Amino acid sequence: MIKFFRKIRKNLLSENKFSKYLLYALGEIILVFIGIAMALQFNNWNETKKTREKEQQVLTEIISDLEFTLQDLDRVLNTRTNNLKRTINSIQTIITALKTDQPYHDSLAYNFRAVNSYDQINFKTSGYQSLVSIGTDLIEKPELRSSIGQFHTSSINSTKGGFQEIHLDFYSYMIDYFRKKFTSGFNENGLEKLVPNDFEALKIDNEYIQSLNAFLGVNIAYFDILNNTKDEAEQLKRDIENYLND
């Protein structure tokens, strides 16, 4: 092809057809520019294709992470034998029994044990970490990019903060009551229970009752945070799936 164009130029110059040569030269320049433009366009298309493929991979990984997180949220919120709602109900049952001067019954031992039950959410964020390492601008849709960042910073940090409140309160004062005022044991089915050493004394222990009320408050706050986080995770998962399916 190059030899062909050289031959044309040589013939035009040898025939002293300068005006035609100029037109030919201009046409050749235009062809070169068209070729460059096409090459750039193809390169841009190829880079865009690679970017979108990478975006899809990262978002698919984030969906997988959200599914893992939702399963763990369900574990803490809805496990049949041990969940946060049961812990809250147990604390409320104990407070009511103490304040209304109810007689001791064996079922309270399992409620006392449930007060000792709280769990942390295991968040999986490998997809978000990949996104951050690449650059969040990889996500083409600004609203989705913002939602992903919001969940992985504010929502997760809020949830971890709620757990730390429970953890701190438990080890700051609740654990001392369990050590000093209860005896641990197991029933015939192997379920652990906490039996108060002096149930009647607990009824007039205002410090213990106030501590239970405070611990109830942080558990309820944590429960609300977890439910909000669960709703946000489900919504974010739906938004990402809808974006990928568009």
Short mmCIF file of C-alpha atoms in Angstrom, two decimals:
data_model
loop_
_atom_site.label_atom_id
_atom_site.label_comp_id
_atom_site.label_asym_id
_atom_site.label_seq_id
_atom_site.Cartn_x
_atom_site.Cartn_y
_atom_site.Cartn_z
CA MET A 1 0.00 0.00 0.00
CA ILE A 2 2.83 2.42 0.90
CA LYS A 3 4.65 1.55 -2.36
CA PHE A 4 1.46 2.28 -4.27
CA PHE A 5 1.16 5.81 -2.81
CA ARG A 6 4.86 6.45 -3.43
CA LYS A 7 4.41 5.49 -7.08
CA ILE A 8 1.51 7.93 -7.46
CA ARG A 9 3.52 10.77 -5.91
CA LYS A 10 6.50 9.97 -8.14
CA ASN A 11 4.36 9.97 -11.30
CA LEU A 12 2.69 13.26 -10.46
CA LEU A 13 6.00 14.99 -9.75
CA SER A 14 7.68 13.52 -12.82
CA GLU A 15 4.77 14.71 -14.98
CA ASN A 16 5.06 18.19 -13.43
CA LYS A 17 1.44 18.13 -12.26
CA PHE A 18 2.08 20.15 -9.12
CA SER A 19 -1.53 21.23 -8.49
CA LYS A 20 -2.73 17.67 -8.70
CA TYR A 21 0.11 16.64 -6.40
CA LEU A 22 -1.04 19.19 -3.81
CA LEU A 23 -4.57 17.82 -3.97
CA TYR A 24 -3.22 14.31 -3.67
CA ALA A 25 -1.01 15.32 -0.71
CA LEU A 26 -3.99 16.97 1.01
CA GLY A 27 -6.06 13.85 0.45
CA GLU A 28 -3.27 11.70 1.85
CA ILE A 29 -3.09 13.92 4.97
CA ILE A 30 -6.85 13.66 5.41
CA LEU A 31 -6.63 9.88 5.10
CA VAL A 32 -3.88 9.82 7.74
CA PHE A 33 -6.01 11.93 10.11
CA ILE A 34 -9.02 9.68 9.49
CA GLY A 35 -6.87 6.64 10.22
CA ILE A 36 -5.58 8.21 13.45
CA ALA A 37 -9.10 9.22 14.49
CA MET A 38 -10.39 5.71 13.84
CA ALA A 39 -7.51 4.20 15.79
CA LEU A 40 -8.16 6.55 18.72
CA GLN A 41 -11.88 5.81 18.57
CA PHE A 42 -11.22 2.09 18.62
CA ASN A 43 -8.75 2.49 21.47
CA ASN A 44 -11.29 4.55 23.46
CA TRP A 45 -13.98 1.97 22.79
CA ASN A 46 -11.66 -0.81 23.87
CA GLU A 47 -10.67 1.03 27.07
CA THR A 48 -14.32 1.78 27.84
CA LYS A 49 -15.18 -1.88 27.34
CA LYS A 50 -12.40 -2.92 29.73
CA THR A 51 -13.52 -0.34 32.31
CA ARG A 52 -17.13 -1.52 32.18
CA GLU A 53 -16.02 -5.15 32.49
CA LYS A 54 -13.93 -4.23 35.53
CA GLU A 55 -16.85 -2.28 36.97
CA GLN A 56 -19.09 -5.33 36.56
CA GLN A 57 -16.54 -7.58 38.27
CA VAL A 58 -16.19 -5.24 41.27
CA LEU A 59 -19.95 -4.74 41.62
CA THR A 60 -20.54 -8.49 41.41
CA GLU A 61 -18.04 -8.96 44.23
CA ILE A 62 -19.77 -6.26 46.29
CA ILE A 63 -23.10 -8.09 45.80
CA SER A 64 -21.45 -11.28 47.09
CA ASP A 65 -20.12 -9.37 50.10
CA LEU A 66 -23.58 -7.94 50.83
CA GLU A 67 -25.12 -11.42 50.68
CA PHE A 68 -22.57 -12.61 53.25
CA THR A 69 -23.28 -9.59 55.47
CA LEU A 70 -27.05 -10.12 55.21
CA GLN A 71 -26.66 -13.74 56.26
CA ASP A 72 -24.69 -12.69 59.32
CA LEU A 73 -27.22 -9.99 60.17
CA ASP A 74 -29.91 -12.64 59.99
CA ARG A 75 -27.84 -14.85 62.29
CA VAL A 76 -27.65 -12.16 64.98
CA LEU A 77 -31.22 -10.92 64.55
CA ASN A 78 -33.16 -14.12 63.88
CA THR A 79 -31.29 -17.23 65.06
CA ARG A 80 -33.85 -19.44 66.76
CA THR A 81 -31.97 -20.20 70.00
CA ASN A 82 -29.89 -17.10 70.45
CA ASN A 83 -30.65 -13.72 68.94
CA LEU A 84 -30.63 -10.08 69.91
CA LYS A 85 -34.41 -9.82 70.17
CA ARG A 86 -34.43 -12.74 72.60
CA THR A 87 -31.75 -11.01 74.68
CA ILE A 88 -33.87 -7.84 74.82
CA ASN A 89 -36.96 -9.82 75.79
CA SER A 90 -34.99 -11.63 78.51
CA ILE A 91 -33.75 -8.36 80.02
CA GLN A 92 -37.29 -6.97 79.99
CA THR A 93 -38.61 -10.17 81.61
CA ILE A 94 -36.04 -9.98 84.41
CA ILE A 95 -36.70 -6.29 85.09
CA THR A 96 -40.44 -6.94 85.26
CA ALA A 97 -39.95 -9.93 87.59
CA LEU A 98 -37.77 -7.92 89.94
CA LYS A 99 -39.91 -4.79 89.98
CA THR A 100 -43.22 -6.61 90.43
CA ASP A 101 -41.88 -8.88 93.20
CA GLN A 102 -42.52 -12.12 91.31
CA PRO A 103 -41.40 -15.39 92.88
CA TYR A 104 -38.38 -17.10 91.36
CA HIS A 105 -39.04 -19.77 88.74
CA ASP A 106 -36.59 -21.92 86.77
CA SER A 107 -37.21 -20.22 83.43
CA LEU A 108 -35.63 -17.03 84.79
CA ALA A 109 -32.27 -18.83 84.89
CA TYR A 110 -32.29 -18.94 81.08
CA ASN A 111 -33.31 -15.29 80.88
CA PHE A 112 -30.39 -14.36 83.15
CA ARG A 113 -28.12 -16.37 80.84
CA ALA A 114 -29.48 -14.62 77.75
CA VAL A 115 -28.42 -11.24 79.16
CA ASN A 116 -24.88 -12.50 78.59
CA SER A 117 -25.55 -13.06 74.88
CA TYR A 118 -24.66 -10.48 72.28
CA ASP A 119 -22.82 -10.83 69.02
CA GLN A 120 -20.87 -8.80 66.51
CA ILE A 121 -21.66 -8.60 62.82
CA ASN A 122 -18.99 -9.93 60.47
CA PHE A 123 -18.85 -7.56 57.53
CA LYS A 124 -17.23 -8.72 54.30
CA THR A 125 -15.87 -5.74 52.34
CA SER A 126 -13.32 -7.19 49.90
CA GLY A 127 -15.28 -5.87 46.91
CA TYR A 128 -15.36 -2.34 48.30
CA GLN A 129 -11.64 -2.52 49.10
CA SER A 130 -10.99 -3.51 45.49
CA LEU A 131 -13.08 -0.56 44.32
CA VAL A 132 -11.16 1.86 46.54
CA SER A 133 -7.80 0.53 45.30
CA ILE A 134 -8.89 1.03 41.68
CA GLY A 135 -10.71 4.31 42.28
CA THR A 136 -14.37 4.87 43.09
CA ASP A 137 -14.79 6.72 39.77
CA LEU A 138 -14.90 3.25 38.23
CA ILE A 139 -18.63 3.27 39.08
CA GLU A 140 -20.22 5.24 36.25
CA LYS A 141 -23.45 6.16 38.07
CA PRO A 142 -22.78 8.87 40.71
CA GLU A 143 -25.79 7.98 42.87
CA LEU A 144 -24.76 4.34 43.08
CA ARG A 145 -21.17 5.30 43.77
CA SER A 146 -22.36 7.48 46.64
CA SER A 147 -24.63 4.76 48.07
CA ILE A 148 -21.82 2.21 48.05
CA GLY A 149 -19.48 4.60 49.86
CA GLN A 150 -22.18 5.57 52.36
CA PHE A 151 -22.90 1.98 53.31
CA HIS A 152 -19.26 0.89 53.63
CA THR A 153 -18.26 3.86 55.74
CA SER A 154 -21.13 5.40 57.69
CA SER A 155 -23.47 2.39 58.02
CA ILE A 156 -20.80 -0.16 58.86
CA ASN A 157 -19.09 2.20 61.30
CA SER A 158 -22.42 2.92 62.99
CA THR A 159 -23.05 -0.80 63.41
CA LYS A 160 -19.61 -1.42 64.83
CA GLY A 161 -20.11 1.53 67.17
CA GLY A 162 -23.36 0.03 68.45
CA PHE A 163 -21.62 -3.25 69.19
CA GLN A 164 -18.80 -1.47 71.01
CA GLU A 165 -21.36 0.22 73.26
CA ILE A 166 -22.76 -3.16 74.31
CA HIS A 167 -19.29 -4.66 74.66
CA LEU A 168 -18.10 -1.76 76.81
CA ASP A 169 -21.18 -1.74 79.02
CA PHE A 170 -21.06 -5.49 79.56
CA TYR A 171 -17.39 -5.55 80.58
CA SER A 172 -17.62 -2.28 82.50
CA TYR A 173 -20.30 -3.38 84.96
CA MET A 174 -22.61 -6.25 83.92
CA ILE A 175 -19.97 -8.96 84.08
CA ASP A 176 -19.26 -8.19 87.74
CA TYR A 177 -22.87 -9.01 88.65
CA PHE A 178 -22.63 -12.36 86.90
CA ARG A 179 -19.41 -13.19 88.74
CA LYS A 180 -20.62 -12.15 92.19
CA LYS A 181 -24.36 -12.80 92.24
CA PHE A 182 -24.92 -15.86 90.03
CA THR A 183 -23.88 -19.48 89.69
CA SER A 184 -23.48 -20.96 86.23
CA GLY A 185 -24.87 -24.39 85.44
CA PHE A 186 -26.43 -26.60 82.78
CA ASN A 187 -29.73 -28.41 82.46
CA GLU A 188 -30.21 -32.03 81.39
CA ASN A 189 -30.14 -30.94 77.71
CA GLY A 190 -26.84 -29.16 78.06
CA LEU A 191 -28.28 -25.64 77.95
CA GLU A 192 -26.39 -23.16 80.08
CA LYS A 193 -28.25 -21.24 82.77
CA LEU A 194 -27.41 -18.62 85.39
CA VAL A 195 -29.03 -19.11 88.78
CA PRO A 196 -29.08 -16.11 91.15
CA ASN A 197 -27.45 -16.79 94.51
CA ASP A 198 -30.12 -14.65 96.24
CA PHE A 199 -33.06 -13.71 94.01
CA GLU A 200 -34.83 -11.78 96.78
CA ALA A 201 -31.76 -9.61 97.30
CA LEU A 202 -31.73 -8.73 93.60
CA LYS A 203 -35.24 -7.28 93.93
CA ILE A 204 -33.97 -4.53 96.22
CA ASP A 205 -30.60 -4.05 94.47
CA ASN A 206 -31.33 -0.70 92.80
CA GLU A 207 -27.85 -0.51 91.30
CA TYR A 208 -28.33 -3.86 89.56
CA ILE A 209 -31.79 -2.92 88.28
CA GLN A 210 -30.51 0.44 86.99
CA SER A 211 -27.64 -1.36 85.28
CA LEU A 212 -30.11 -3.74 83.63
CA ASN A 213 -32.13 -0.77 82.39
CA ALA A 214 -29.04 0.85 80.94
CA PHE A 215 -27.95 -2.41 79.32
CA LEU A 216 -31.44 -2.83 77.90
CA GLY A 217 -31.17 0.61 76.32
CA VAL A 218 -27.91 -0.12 74.48
CA ASN A 219 -29.26 -3.47 73.28
CA ILE A 220 -32.39 -1.84 71.89
CA ALA A 221 -30.26 0.82 70.19
CA TYR A 222 -28.04 -1.89 68.69
CA PHE A 223 -31.12 -3.81 67.54
CA ASP A 224 -32.43 -0.72 65.73
CA ILE A 225 -29.04 -0.08 64.14
CA LEU A 226 -28.82 -3.67 62.88
CA ASN A 227 -32.29 -3.52 61.34
CA ASN A 228 -31.44 -0.22 59.63
CA THR A 229 -28.18 -1.71 58.35
CA LYS A 230 -30.05 -4.75 57.08
CA ASP A 231 -32.54 -2.54 55.19
CA GLU A 232 -29.70 -0.49 53.70
CA ALA A 233 -27.77 -3.60 52.65
CA GLU A 234 -30.85 -5.07 50.96
CA GLN A 235 -31.58 -1.80 49.15
CA LEU A 236 -27.98 -1.40 48.01
CA LYS A 237 -27.94 -4.97 46.71
CA ARG A 238 -31.13 -4.31 44.72
CA ASP A 239 -29.74 -1.03 43.33
CA ILE A 240 -26.53 -2.71 42.15
CA GLU A 241 -28.42 -5.62 40.58
CA ASN A 242 -30.77 -3.24 38.76
CA TYR A 243 -27.79 -1.20 37.52
CA LEU A 244 -26.04 -4.31 36.18
CA ASN A 245 -29.23 -5.50 34.48
CA ASP A 246 -29.91 -2.19 32.71
#
